[in-house]
PDB file of C-alpha atoms in Angstrom:
ATOM      1  CA  HIS K  20       5.029  11.648  15.257  1.00  0.00           C
ATOM      2  CA  PHE K  21       7.409  10.756  12.623  1.00  0.00           C
ATOM      3  CA  PHE K  22       7.921   7.194  11.149  1.00  0.00           C
ATOM      4  CA  HIS K  23      11.214   5.673  11.150  1.00  0.00           C
ATOM      5  CA  MET K  24      12.577   3.027   8.660  1.00  0.00           C
ATOM      6  CA  VAL K  25      13.914   0.009  10.521  1.00  0.00           C
ATOM      7  CA  HIS K  26      16.456  -2.186   8.612  1.00  0.00           C
ATOM      8  CA  GLY K  27      15.943  -5.124  10.750  1.00  0.00           C
ATOM      9  CA  SER K  28      13.550  -8.048  11.130  1.00  0.00           C
ATOM     10  CA  PRO K  29      11.156  -8.816  13.897  1.00  0.00           C
ATOM     11  CA  ALA K  30      11.597 -11.956  15.971  1.00  0.00           C
ATOM     12  CA  SER K  31       8.909 -14.572  16.390  1.00  0.00           C
ATOM     13  CA  THR K  32       5.887 -13.466  18.295  1.00  0.00           C
ATOM     14  CA  SER K  33       5.200 -16.814  20.004  1.00  0.00           C
ATOM     15  CA  ASP K  34       6.310 -15.667  23.452  1.00  0.00           C
ATOM     16  CA  GLY K  35       2.974 -14.459  24.479  1.00  0.00           C
ATOM     17  CA  ASP K  36       3.934 -10.771  24.252  1.00  0.00           C
ATOM     18  CA  GLY K  37       0.400  -9.527  23.498  1.00  0.00           C
ATOM     19  CA  LEU K  38       0.716  -9.474  19.647  1.00  0.00           C
ATOM     20  CA  GLY K  39      -1.732 -12.239  19.370  1.00  0.00           C
ATOM     21  CA  HIS K  40       0.447 -15.235  19.002  1.00  0.00           C
ATOM     22  CA  LEU K  41       0.674 -14.732  15.256  1.00  0.00           C
ATOM     23  CA  SER K  42       3.351 -17.358  14.941  1.00  0.00           C
ATOM     24  CA  SER K  43       0.913 -20.082  16.149  1.00  0.00           C
ATOM     25  CA  LEU K  44      -2.326 -19.146  14.236  1.00  0.00           C
ATOM     26  CA  VAL K  45      -4.625 -22.063  14.226  1.00  0.00           C
ATOM     27  CA  ALA K  46      -6.738 -23.194  11.222  1.00  0.00           C
ATOM     28  CA  VAL K  47      -9.860 -23.080  13.120  1.00  0.00           C
ATOM     29  CA  GLU K  48     -12.428 -20.651  11.567  1.00  0.00           C
ATOM     30  CA  LYS K  49     -14.640 -18.800  13.900  1.00  0.00           C
ATOM     31  CA  ASP K  50     -18.180 -17.812  12.725  1.00  0.00           C
ATOM     32  CA  ALA K  51     -17.757 -14.100  11.872  1.00  0.00           C
ATOM     33  CA  GLU K  52     -21.578 -13.674  11.662  1.00  0.00           C
ATOM     34  CA  GLY K  53     -22.271 -15.584  14.966  1.00  0.00           C
ATOM     35  CA  SER K  54     -22.799 -12.314  16.945  1.00  0.00           C
ATOM     36  CA  ASP K  55     -24.335  -8.862  16.251  1.00  0.00           C
ATOM     37  CA  LYS K  56     -21.613  -7.268  18.224  1.00  0.00           C
ATOM     38  CA  CYS K  57     -18.866  -5.603  16.287  1.00  0.00           C
ATOM     39  CA  HIS K  58     -15.755  -3.347  16.999  1.00  0.00           C
ATOM     40  CA  ASP K  59     -13.467  -1.640  14.419  1.00  0.00           C
ATOM     41  CA  ALA K  60     -10.022  -1.882  16.040  1.00  0.00           C
ATOM     42  CA  GLU K  61      -8.642   1.483  17.048  1.00  0.00           C
ATOM     43  CA  HIS K  62      -5.112   2.834  17.912  1.00  0.00           C
ATOM     44  CA  GLY K  63      -4.465   1.604  21.491  1.00  0.00           C
ATOM     45  CA  ASP K  64      -6.554  -1.452  21.175  1.00  0.00           C
ATOM     46  CA  PRO K  65      -4.578  -4.715  21.604  1.00  0.00           C
ATOM     47  CA  CYS K  66      -6.179  -6.010  18.307  1.00  0.00           C
ATOM     48  CA  TYR K  67      -5.054  -2.877  16.500  1.00  0.00           C
ATOM     49  CA  PHE K  68      -1.406  -3.788  17.163  1.00  0.00           C
ATOM     50  CA  SER K  69      -1.895  -7.335  16.023  1.00  0.00           C
ATOM     51  CA  VAL K  70      -3.543  -6.003  12.765  1.00  0.00           C
ATOM     52  CA  HIS K  71      -0.640  -3.377  12.359  1.00  0.00           C
ATOM     53  CA  TRP K  72       2.016  -6.065  12.670  1.00  0.00           C
ATOM     54  CA  ALA K  73       0.237  -8.432  10.378  1.00  0.00           C
ATOM     55  CA  MET K  74      -0.079  -5.791   7.676  1.00  0.00           C
ATOM     56  CA  THR K  75       3.505  -4.467   8.007  1.00  0.00           C
ATOM     57  CA  GLU K  76       5.566  -7.591   8.768  1.00  0.00           C
ATOM     58  CA  GLY K  77       3.523 -10.850   9.070  1.00  0.00           C
ATOM     59  CA  ILE K  78       2.063 -10.994   5.573  1.00  0.00           C
ATOM     60  CA  TYR K  79       5.465 -10.626   4.114  1.00  0.00           C
ATOM     61  CA  SER K  80       7.319 -13.012   6.373  1.00  0.00           C
ATOM     62  CA  HIS K  81       4.569 -15.758   6.594  1.00  0.00           C
ATOM     63  CA  PRO K  82       1.787 -15.179   4.074  1.00  0.00           C
ATOM     64  CA  GLU K  83       0.678 -18.859   4.753  1.00  0.00           C
ATOM     65  CA  TRP K  84      -0.755 -17.560   8.120  1.00  0.00           C
ATOM     66  CA  TYR K  85      -3.271 -15.284   6.473  1.00  0.00           C
ATOM     67  CA  GLY K  86      -5.285 -17.552   4.074  1.00  0.00           C
ATOM     68  CA  LYS K  87      -6.104 -17.171   0.451  1.00  0.00           C
ATOM     69  CA  HIS K  88      -7.924 -13.830   0.715  1.00  0.00           C
ATOM     70  CA  LEU K  89      -5.234 -11.555   2.023  1.00  0.00           C
ATOM     71  CA  SER K  90      -2.474  -9.844   0.232  1.00  0.00           C
ATOM     72  CA  PRO K  91      -0.131  -6.843   1.110  1.00  0.00           C
ATOM     73  CA  SER K  92      -2.596  -4.611  -0.420  1.00  0.00           C
ATOM     74  CA  SER K  93      -5.688  -5.854   1.641  1.00  0.00           C
ATOM     75  CA  SER K  94      -7.467  -3.238   3.795  1.00  0.00           C
ATOM     76  CA  PHE K  95      -7.095  -2.916   7.535  1.00  0.00           C
ATOM     77  CA  GLY K  96     -10.650  -4.311   7.983  1.00  0.00           C
ATOM     78  CA  GLU K  97      -9.807  -7.437   5.972  1.00  0.00           C
ATOM     79  CA  PHE K  98      -6.882  -8.140   8.052  1.00  0.00           C
ATOM     80  CA  GLN K  99      -8.860  -7.488  11.210  1.00  0.00           C
ATOM     81  CA  LEU K 100     -11.726  -9.950  10.010  1.00  0.00           C
ATOM     82  CA  GLN K 101      -9.146 -12.728   9.184  1.00  0.00           C
ATOM     83  CA  LEU K 102      -7.491 -12.526  12.593  1.00  0.00           C
ATOM     84  CA  HIS K 103     -11.002 -12.513  14.136  1.00  0.00           C
ATOM     85  CA  LYS K 104     -11.981 -15.497  12.272  1.00  0.00           C
ATOM     86  CA  THR K 105      -8.760 -17.546  12.770  1.00  0.00           C
ATOM     87  CA  GLY K 106      -8.870 -16.939  16.657  1.00  0.00           C
ATOM     88  CA  VAL K 107      -5.901 -14.709  17.144  1.00  0.00           C
ATOM     89  CA  LYS K 108      -6.200 -13.873  20.948  1.00  0.00           C
ATOM     90  CA  ASN K 109      -6.270 -10.139  20.680  1.00  0.00           C
ATOM     91  CA  CYS K 110      -8.997 -10.153  18.017  1.00  0.00           C
ATOM     92  CA  THR K 111     -11.390 -12.891  19.124  1.00  0.00           C
ATOM     93  CA  ASP K 112     -13.853 -10.174  20.394  1.00  0.00           C
ATOM     94  CA  ALA K 113     -13.335  -7.679  17.747  1.00  0.00           C
ATOM     95  CA  LYS K 114     -15.298  -8.513  14.510  1.00  0.00           C
ATOM     96  CA  PRO K 115     -15.062  -5.361  12.310  1.00  0.00           C
ATOM     97  CA  CYS K 116     -18.301  -3.761  11.568  1.00  0.00           C
ATOM     98  CA  ASN K 117     -18.062  -4.155   7.884  1.00  0.00           C
ATOM     99  CA  ALA K 118     -17.479  -7.896   8.159  1.00  0.00           C
ATOM    100  CA  GLU K 119     -20.480  -8.915   5.963  1.00  0.00           C
ATOM    101  CA  SER K 120     -19.311  -6.613   2.914  1.00  0.00           C
ATOM    102  CA  ILE K 121     -15.691  -7.902   3.233  1.00  0.00           C
ATOM    103  CA  GLN K 122     -17.037 -11.599   3.097  1.00  0.00           C
ATOM    104  CA  LYS K 123     -19.084 -10.672  -0.036  1.00  0.00           C
ATOM    105  CA  LYS K 124     -16.041  -9.132  -1.623  1.00  0.00           C
ATOM    106  CA  TRP K 125     -14.032 -12.247  -0.862  1.00  0.00           C
ATOM    107  CA  HIS K 126     -16.690 -14.500  -2.365  1.00  0.00           C
ATOM    108  CA  SER K 127     -16.840 -12.315  -5.522  1.00  0.00           C
ATOM    109  CA  GLU K 128     -12.981 -12.603  -5.893  1.00  0.00           C
ATOM    110  CA  GLN K 129     -13.165 -16.297  -5.440  1.00  0.00           C
ATOM    111  CA  VAL K 130     -15.853 -16.542  -8.172  1.00  0.00           C
ATOM    112  CA  LYS K 131     -13.797 -14.369 -10.546  1.00  0.00           C
ATOM    113  CA  THR K 132     -10.771 -16.480  -9.836  1.00  0.00           C
ATOM    114  CA  GLU K 133     -12.575 -19.784 -10.655  1.00  0.00           C
ATOM    115  CA  HIS K 134     -13.837 -18.433 -13.872  1.00  0.00           C
ATOM    116  CA  LYS K 135     -10.235 -17.390 -14.809  1.00  0.00           C
ATOM    117  CA  ASP K 136      -9.060 -20.821 -14.164  1.00  0.00           C
ATOM    118  CA  LYS K 137     -11.767 -22.377 -16.256  1.00  0.00           C
ATOM    119  CA  ASP K 138     -10.926 -19.798 -19.131  1.00  0.00           C
ATOM    120  CA  LYS K 139      -7.146 -20.907 -18.970  1.00  0.00           C
ATOM    121  CA  ASP K 140      -8.149 -24.550 -19.165  1.00  0.00           C
ATOM    122  CA  ASN K 141     -10.244 -24.015 -22.138  1.00  0.00           C
ATOM    123  CA  ASP K 142      -7.810 -21.921 -24.064  1.00  0.00           C
ATOM    124  CA  SER K 143      -4.166 -23.265 -24.100  1.00  0.00           C
ATOM    125  CA  ASP K 144      -3.143 -20.738 -26.772  1.00  0.00           C
ATOM    126  CA  LYS K 145      -3.957 -17.774 -24.592  1.00  0.00           C
ATOM    127  CA  ASP K 146      -1.886 -19.537 -21.764  1.00  0.00           C
ATOM    128  CA  ASN K 147       1.061 -19.866 -24.109  1.00  0.00           C
ATOM    129  CA  ASP K 148       0.757 -16.256 -25.062  1.00  0.00           C
ATOM    130  CA  LYS K 149       0.678 -15.223 -21.342  1.00  0.00           C
ATOM    131  CA  ASP K 150       3.731 -17.204 -20.830  1.00  0.00           C
ATOM    132  CA  GLN K 151       5.609 -15.670 -23.386  1.00  0.00           C
ATOM    133  CA  GLU K 152       4.598 -12.221 -22.249  1.00  0.00           C
ATOM    134  CA  ALA K 153       5.818 -13.191 -18.775  1.00  0.00           C
ATOM    135  CA  VAL K 154       9.079 -14.150 -20.060  1.00  0.00           C
ATOM    136  CA  ASP K 155       9.520 -10.866 -22.086  1.00  0.00           C
ATOM    137  CA  ALA K 156       8.496  -8.960 -19.081  1.00  0.00           C
ATOM    138  CA  SER K 157      10.954 -10.778 -16.853  1.00  0.00           C
ATOM    139  CA  LYS K 158      13.756  -9.442 -19.007  1.00  0.00           C
ATOM    140  CA  ASP K 159      13.220  -5.882 -17.631  1.00  0.00           C
ATOM    141  CA  VAL K 160      12.898  -7.073 -13.978  1.00  0.00           C
ATOM    142  CA  PRO K 161      15.962  -6.324 -11.854  1.00  0.00           C
ATOM    143  CA  PRO K 162      17.594  -9.318 -10.392  1.00  0.00           C
ATOM    144  CA  PRO K 163      16.374 -10.266  -6.786  1.00  0.00           C
ATOM    145  CA  GLY K 164      18.214  -8.863  -3.745  1.00  0.00           C
ATOM    146  CA  PRO K 165      18.605  -5.698  -1.920  1.00  0.00           C
ATOM    147  CA  ARG K 166      18.756  -2.729  -4.124  1.00  0.00           C
ATOM    148  CA  GLU K 167      19.730   1.078  -3.501  1.00  0.00           C
ATOM    149  CA  HIS K 168      16.955   3.427  -3.118  1.00  0.00           C
ATOM    150  CA  THR K 169      17.421   7.236  -3.136  1.00  0.00           C
ATOM    151  CA  PHE K 170      14.589   9.628  -1.869  1.00  0.00           C
ATOM    152  CA  TYR K 171      14.109  12.759   0.045  1.00  0.00           C
ATOM    153  CA  MET K 172      13.336  12.898   3.853  1.00  0.00           C
ATOM    154  CA  TYR K 173      12.470  16.161   5.738  1.00  0.00           C
ATOM    155  CA  ARG K 174      13.153  17.468   9.310  1.00  0.00           C
ATOM    156  CA  ALA K 175      11.543  20.391  11.106  1.00  0.00           C
ATOM    157  CA  GLN K 176      13.948  22.016  13.430  1.00  0.00           C
ATOM    158  CA  SER K 177      15.510  25.228  14.693  1.00  0.00           C
ATOM    159  CA  GLU K 178      18.657  27.027  13.728  1.00  0.00           C
ATOM    160  CA  ALA K 179      20.580  24.426  15.810  1.00  0.00           C
ATOM    161  CA  THR K 180      22.903  21.978  14.025  1.00  0.00           C
ATOM    162  CA  TYR K 181      22.726  18.303  14.884  1.00  0.00           C
ATOM    163  CA  PRO K 182      24.828  15.443  13.669  1.00  0.00           C
ATOM    164  CA  LEU K 183      23.084  13.179  11.127  1.00  0.00           C
ATOM    165  CA  GLU K 184      22.750  10.238  13.541  1.00  0.00           C
ATOM    166  CA  ASN K 185      19.666   8.996  15.445  1.00  0.00           C
ATOM    167  CA  ILE K 186      17.567  12.025  14.356  1.00  0.00           C
ATOM    168  CA  ASN K 187      13.936  11.933  13.535  1.00  0.00           C
ATOM    169  CA  THR K 188      12.954  12.572   9.741  1.00  0.00           C
ATOM    170  CA  ALA K 189       9.782  12.161   7.894  1.00  0.00           C
ATOM    171  CA  ASP K 190       8.084  12.561   4.456  1.00  0.00           C
ATOM    172  CA  LEU K 191       6.765  16.033   3.737  1.00  0.00           C
ATOM    173  CA  ALA K 192       3.281  15.360   4.602  1.00  0.00           C
ATOM    174  CA  GLY K 193       4.487  14.132   7.969  1.00  0.00           C
ATOM    175  CA  VAL K 194       6.438  17.198   8.674  1.00  0.00           C
ATOM    176  CA  PHE K 195       3.499  19.510   7.859  1.00  0.00           C
ATOM    177  CA  TRP K 196       1.258  17.463  10.081  1.00  0.00           C
ATOM    178  CA  TYR K 197       3.776  17.946  13.051  1.00  0.00           C
ATOM    179  CA  LEU K 198       4.129  21.619  12.413  1.00  0.00           C
ATOM    180  CA  HIS K 199       0.335  22.196  12.363  1.00  0.00           C
ATOM    181  CA  ASN K 200      -0.454  20.014  15.289  1.00  0.00           C
ATOM    182  CA  GLU K 201       2.437  20.376  17.637  1.00  0.00           C
ATOM    183  CA  VAL K 202       4.554  23.413  16.807  1.00  0.00           C
ATOM    184  CA  ILE K 203       2.548  26.548  15.685  1.00  0.00           C
ATOM    185  CA  VAL K 204      -0.106  25.845  18.257  1.00  0.00           C
ATOM    186  CA  ALA K 205       2.312  26.764  20.984  1.00  0.00           C
ATOM    187  CA  THR K 206       3.934  30.147  21.871  1.00  0.00           C
ATOM    188  CA  PRO K 207       6.850  30.144  21.872  1.00  0.00           C
ATOM    189  CA  ARG K 208       7.180  27.480  19.225  1.00  0.00           C
ATOM    190  CA  LYS K 209       8.017  24.027  20.455  1.00  0.00           C
ATOM    191  CA  TYR K 210      11.939  23.648  20.195  1.00  0.00           C
ATOM    192  CA  SER K 211      12.161  27.024  18.750  1.00  0.00           C
ATOM    193  CA  ILE K 212      11.401  25.248  15.360  1.00  0.00           C
ATOM    194  CA  ASP K 213      11.618  27.867  12.325  1.00  0.00           C
ATOM    195  CA  ARG K 214      12.717  25.781   9.304  1.00  0.00           C
ATOM    196  CA  ILE K 215      12.329  22.480   7.367  1.00  0.00           C
ATOM    197  CA  LYS K 216      15.417  20.813   6.204  1.00  0.00           C
ATOM    198  CA  ARG K 217      15.573  18.389   3.296  1.00  0.00           C
ATOM    199  CA  TYR K 218      18.005  15.475   2.971  1.00  0.00           C
ATOM    200  CA  LYS K 219      18.628  13.280   0.047  1.00  0.00           C
ATOM    201  CA  VAL K 220      18.873   9.737   1.449  1.00  0.00           C
ATOM    202  CA  THR K 221      20.308   6.575  -0.128  1.00  0.00           C
ATOM    203  CA  VAL K 222      19.375   3.169   1.548  1.00  0.00           C
ATOM    204  CA  LYS K 223      20.328  -0.341   0.738  1.00  0.00           C
ATOM    205  CA  ASN K 224      19.302  -3.185   3.009  1.00  0.00           C
ATOM    206  CA  THR K 225      21.527  -6.161   3.910  1.00  0.00           C
ATOM    207  CA  TRP K 226      21.614  -9.611   2.365  1.00  0.00           C
ATOM    208  CA  GLU K 227      20.663 -11.004   5.733  1.00  0.00           C
ATOM    209  CA  PHE K 228      17.475  -9.013   5.941  1.00  0.00           C
ATOM    210  CA  TRP K 229      16.672  -9.878   2.225  1.00  0.00           C
ATOM    211  CA  ASN K 230      17.325 -13.524   2.712  1.00  0.00           C
ATOM    212  CA  ALA K 231      14.947 -13.526   5.778  1.00  0.00           C
ATOM    213  CA  HIS K 232      12.189 -11.415   4.401  1.00  0.00           C
ATOM    214  CA  LYS K 233      12.498 -10.872   0.769  1.00  0.00           C
ATOM    215  CA  ARG K 234      11.659  -7.178   1.252  1.00  0.00           C
ATOM    216  CA  GLN K 235      13.500  -3.937   0.362  1.00  0.00           C
ATOM    217  CA  PHE K 236      12.506  -2.127   3.730  1.00  0.00           C
ATOM    218  CA  GLY K 237      11.657  -3.021   7.230  1.00  0.00           C
ATOM    219  CA  ALA K 238       8.530  -2.185   9.122  1.00  0.00           C
ATOM    220  CA  PHE K 239       7.639   1.422   9.749  1.00  0.00           C
ATOM    221  CA  VAL K 240       7.176   2.415  13.439  1.00  0.00           C
ATOM    222  CA  ALA K 241       6.773   5.354  15.396  1.00  0.00           C
ATOM    223  CA  TYR K 242       9.849   7.127  16.733  1.00  0.00           C
ATOM    224  CA  ASP K 243      10.226  10.097  19.128  1.00  0.00           C
ATOM    225  CA  ALA K 244      13.320  11.590  20.597  1.00  0.00           C
ATOM    226  CA  GLY K 245      15.654   9.081  18.817  1.00  0.00           C
ATOM    227  CA  GLY K 246      13.701   6.148  20.302  1.00  0.00           C
ATOM    228  CA  CYS K 247      11.232   3.672  18.986  1.00  0.00           C
ATOM    229  CA  THR K 248       7.786   4.129  20.674  1.00  0.00           C
ATOM    230  CA  THR K 249       5.584   1.484  19.173  1.00  0.00           C
ATOM    231  CA  PRO K 250       4.750  -1.631  21.376  1.00  0.00           C
ATOM    232  CA  ILE K 251       6.261  -4.017  18.989  1.00  0.00           C
ATOM    233  CA  CYS K 252       9.770  -2.266  18.851  1.00  0.00           C
ATOM    234  CA  LYS K 253      11.307  -4.925  21.054  1.00  0.00           C
ATOM    235  CA  ASP K 254      10.305  -7.642  18.857  1.00  0.00           C
ATOM    236  CA  ILE K 255      11.386  -5.942  15.725  1.00  0.00           C
ATOM    237  CA  TYR K 256      14.832  -5.257  17.243  1.00  0.00           C
ATOM    238  CA  HIS K 257      15.200  -8.486  19.036  1.00  0.00           C
ATOM    239  CA  GLN K 258      16.635 -10.063  15.819  1.00  0.00           C
TER     240      GLN K 258
END
C-alpha cells in the first residue's frame, strides 16, 4: 500500500476506458438538487476513480474542464459534485450527500469575489500597490521549469539487500500504516520484515513533462510488487 511517484503524463481519456470521458466534458449542467438520492463515492466505485483522476491530473492538465469553482485545493466532494453536474458518465448517479452545503460555499465565494472586484474598481491606488507588491514578490520566485527536489523516502524490509531499482518506498506515515496493518499482524512476520530503511532521494522531472503539465511531479498511484495497481495506470503510462 505504498504510493509511487510517476514521472510521466497520462494520455487522453477519450477512448471510453471507464474514466468518465473527462476529455469530452459537456457544458450541460445537471440539476444537483433534482433528486433526494445521494451517494458519496467510495474506493472501488467508478465515480471514485473519475474524481481521483480529476483531482490528481485533470485539474492541472485541463483546468478549463472544471468550471470556476474548482481548484487543486478543492475537496473530494466538490470535485464529485462538479463531475455529477457536468454529466460525467461515471458520476451521473452519484450526487454527493453534502451537495447543498457545497453549493452554498460556492455561492458565498462568488459573492466575495464580486465584492473584491468592485473594491478594485473603486480604488485604483490599491491596485497599483498590489501590482508593485506582485512585482517585488516575483523577484524571489524561481524561474519556471523542472526543479530538483530532495526529500526522504522509507522502506520496510528484511535483512535482505535489494538493488535500488523498481522497489516500493513510502513516506514515514505510509510505512507505519503498512507495518501495523500487514506485517505485525502475522506470525511469522510478512516477508520477515524487521527494519525500516531511509533513503535520501533527489528527483527532477523532464522538460517534456513540464511543457505538457506545468507541474513538478506526476500523479501518485498505488504500487505493489514493483507494479502499478491503480486502474488508471495504463493511461498514465500510455504517453
